[in-house]
Amino acid sequence: MRDERKVQLTPEERPDTRTVSQVGEFGLIRRVTDDRRQPESTLLGPGDDAAVVSASDSRVVATTDVLVQNVHFRLDWSGPRHVGRKAVAVNLSDIAAMGAVPTGLLVGLGCSGEFSAEFVDELAAGMWEEARRAGTGLVGGDMVTATELTISVTALGDLQGRPPVTRGGARPGDVVALAGGLGWSAAGLEVLARGFRSPLSVVGAHRVPEPPYGAGPSAAEAGATSMIDISDGLLADLEHVATASGVSLDIRTDQLEVPQRLLEVASALGADARHWVLNGGEDQALVATFPEAAGLPDGWSPVGRVLAGEGVTVDGAEYSGEAGWRHWRQ
């Protein structure tokens, strides 16, 4: 027979139902930082006025992204662990796009005191999980009261003696190449917007992007002339490279894979999978240009060419349709 006796939970096992305001700022900080393993690059972690992170070649790569509830994520679509991972991933992909390896993360959190402390625990767990995937950790930050849940992450990186790979070095004759997948997050967004929660392959990609962190440094070592991470869409982000480099980039659709799963989801929704791949944002893939003679490192696939001229074309022609995401779009 099944034992019907009530199980007595220890204090450590009981759910914490306290709110952020009940736990308090410093109690919350301790929950987020205590017993967390820091990478070797962290010389002084959380607990002082500032962190100290090693910079082996005297230069520090730094980037910041801000995520706001109902702009960058929705809590009816994503759990706090998803949001935490995404907040870290979108920043560390920028570090990778410079050809650097991450050395630390600074996190600013603004939220209402009515959020549960357990919510913040899960948010932080997601951040630490993604940081570990990239080989780094949370070295400091701040927490404040706010009316909207807002997360600001600053990521730091080390070039390890290499020059940074900027958007401005592409040259006519270079090969345009891609590392990572495209279209998955856009497909997931469309699925969620229509009230569905599956297939998980695309919904999960929208909740948590998976940047190819190692592909950035490997591209730099292989002689990449320019690089950018794809946050707003392939065509929109390549436009930045074209402008900064003073060249034209032509994407070849016969070289750009449209995964079968995306074709199936698009067919079910009456959507265009090719549009997701060309213009869908938030996959945090990397796109770079390489001298033709250099060859491509593992994990990189050719998707186009750098030409003389200006702008971005698809199969030699201007793309007809909205290209990518823009804030404050009119």
PDB file of N, CA and C in Angstrom, residues 177-180 212 214-219 222 286 290 294-301:
ATOM      1  N   ALA A 177      30.680  33.982 -45.030  1.00  0.00           N
ATOM      2  CA  ALA A 177      30.450  32.667 -44.435  1.00  0.00           C
ATOM      3  C   ALA A 177      29.646  32.788 -43.149  1.00  0.00           C
ATOM      4  N   LEU A 178      28.992  31.694 -42.799  1.00  0.00           N
ATOM      5  CA  LEU A 178      28.063  31.657 -41.672  1.00  0.00           C
ATOM      6  C   LEU A 178      28.460  30.559 -40.694  1.00  0.00           C
ATOM      7  N   ALA A 179      28.334  30.838 -39.400  1.00  0.00           N
ATOM      8  CA  ALA A 179      28.468  29.832 -38.344  1.00  0.00           C
ATOM      9  C   ALA A 179      27.220  29.909 -37.474  1.00  0.00           C
ATOM     10  N   GLY A 180      26.548  28.783 -37.290  1.00  0.00           N
ATOM     11  CA  GLY A 180      25.313  28.770 -36.509  1.00  0.00           C
ATOM     12  C   GLY A 180      24.096  28.688 -37.412  1.00  0.00           C
ATOM     13  N   PRO A 212      27.363  30.251 -31.487  1.00  0.00           N
ATOM     14  CA  PRO A 212      28.558  29.408 -31.628  1.00  0.00           C
ATOM     15  C   PRO A 212      29.782  30.147 -31.083  1.00  0.00           C
ATOM     16  N   GLY A 214      32.699  29.517 -29.847  1.00  0.00           N
ATOM     17  CA  GLY A 214      34.061  29.219 -30.287  1.00  0.00           C
ATOM     18  C   GLY A 214      34.347  29.608 -31.715  1.00  0.00           C
ATOM     19  N   ALA A 215      33.288  29.816 -32.516  1.00  0.00           N
ATOM     20  CA  ALA A 215      33.494  30.140 -33.924  1.00  0.00           C
ATOM     21  C   ALA A 215      34.078  31.527 -34.120  1.00  0.00           C
ATOM     22  N   GLY A 216      33.843  32.438 -33.178  1.00  0.00           N
ATOM     23  CA  GLY A 216      34.387  33.787 -33.306  1.00  0.00           C
ATOM     24  C   GLY A 216      35.903  33.808 -33.224  1.00  0.00           C
ATOM     25  N   PRO A 217      36.491  33.298 -32.135  1.00  0.00           N
ATOM     26  CA  PRO A 217      37.955  33.246 -32.065  1.00  0.00           C
ATOM     27  C   PRO A 217      38.585  32.419 -33.187  1.00  0.00           C
ATOM     28  N   SER A 218      37.934  31.314 -33.586  1.00  0.00           N
ATOM     29  CA  SER A 218      38.513  30.503 -34.663  1.00  0.00           C
ATOM     30  C   SER A 218      38.502  31.266 -35.986  1.00  0.00           C
ATOM     31  N   ALA A 219      37.464  32.089 -36.214  1.00  0.00           N
ATOM     32  CA  ALA A 219      37.430  32.923 -37.416  1.00  0.00           C
ATOM     33  C   ALA A 219      38.551  33.953 -37.387  1.00  0.00           C
ATOM     34  N   ALA A 222      41.744  32.403 -38.257  1.00  0.00           N
ATOM     35  CA  ALA A 222      41.800  32.017 -39.672  1.00  0.00           C
ATOM     36  C   ALA A 222      41.915  33.217 -40.597  1.00  0.00           C
ATOM     37  N   LEU A 286      26.807  33.791 -36.254  1.00  0.00           N
ATOM     38  CA  LEU A 286      27.878  34.694 -36.663  1.00  0.00           C
ATOM     39  C   LEU A 286      28.019  34.654 -38.179  1.00  0.00           C
ATOM     40  N   PHE A 290      35.957  36.216 -45.306  1.00  0.00           N
ATOM     41  CA  PHE A 290      37.296  35.624 -45.297  1.00  0.00           C
ATOM     42  C   PHE A 290      37.937  35.801 -46.669  1.00  0.00           C
ATOM     43  N   ALA A 294      42.198  31.927 -48.006  1.00  0.00           N
ATOM     44  CA  ALA A 294      42.462  31.517 -46.624  1.00  0.00           C
ATOM     45  C   ALA A 294      41.775  30.214 -46.254  1.00  0.00           C
ATOM     46  N   GLY A 295      40.653  29.881 -46.898  1.00  0.00           N
ATOM     47  CA  GLY A 295      39.892  28.713 -46.485  1.00  0.00           C
ATOM     48  C   GLY A 295      39.068  29.036 -45.255  1.00  0.00           C
ATOM     49  N   LEU A 296      38.065  28.200 -44.991  1.00  0.00           N
ATOM     50  CA  LEU A 296      37.164  28.444 -43.864  1.00  0.00           C
ATOM     51  C   LEU A 296      37.464  27.479 -42.728  1.00  0.00           C
ATOM     52  N   PRO A 297      37.462  27.966 -41.486  1.00  0.00           N
ATOM     53  CA  PRO A 297      37.663  27.061 -40.356  1.00  0.00           C
ATOM     54  C   PRO A 297      36.451  26.162 -40.152  1.00  0.00           C
ATOM     55  N   ASP A 298      36.619  25.125 -39.344  1.00  0.00           N
ATOM     56  CA  ASP A 298      35.520  24.203 -39.050  1.00  0.00           C
ATOM     57  C   ASP A 298      34.328  24.967 -38.482  1.00  0.00           C
ATOM     58  N   GLY A 299      33.137  24.561 -38.917  1.00  0.00           N
ATOM     59  CA  GLY A 299      31.919  25.184 -38.414  1.00  0.00           C
ATOM     60  C   GLY A 299      31.432  26.349 -39.235  1.00  0.00           C
ATOM     61  N   TRP A 300      32.194  26.742 -40.250  1.00  0.00           N
ATOM     62  CA  TRP A 300      31.818  27.866 -41.100  1.00  0.00           C
ATOM     63  C   TRP A 300      31.462  27.360 -42.502  1.00  0.00           C
ATOM     64  N   SER A 301      30.396  27.937 -43.095  1.00  0.00           N
ATOM     65  CA  SER A 301      29.941  27.546 -44.428  1.00  0.00           C
ATOM     66  C   SER A 301      29.782  28.783 -45.305  1.00  0.00           C
TER      67      SER A 301
END
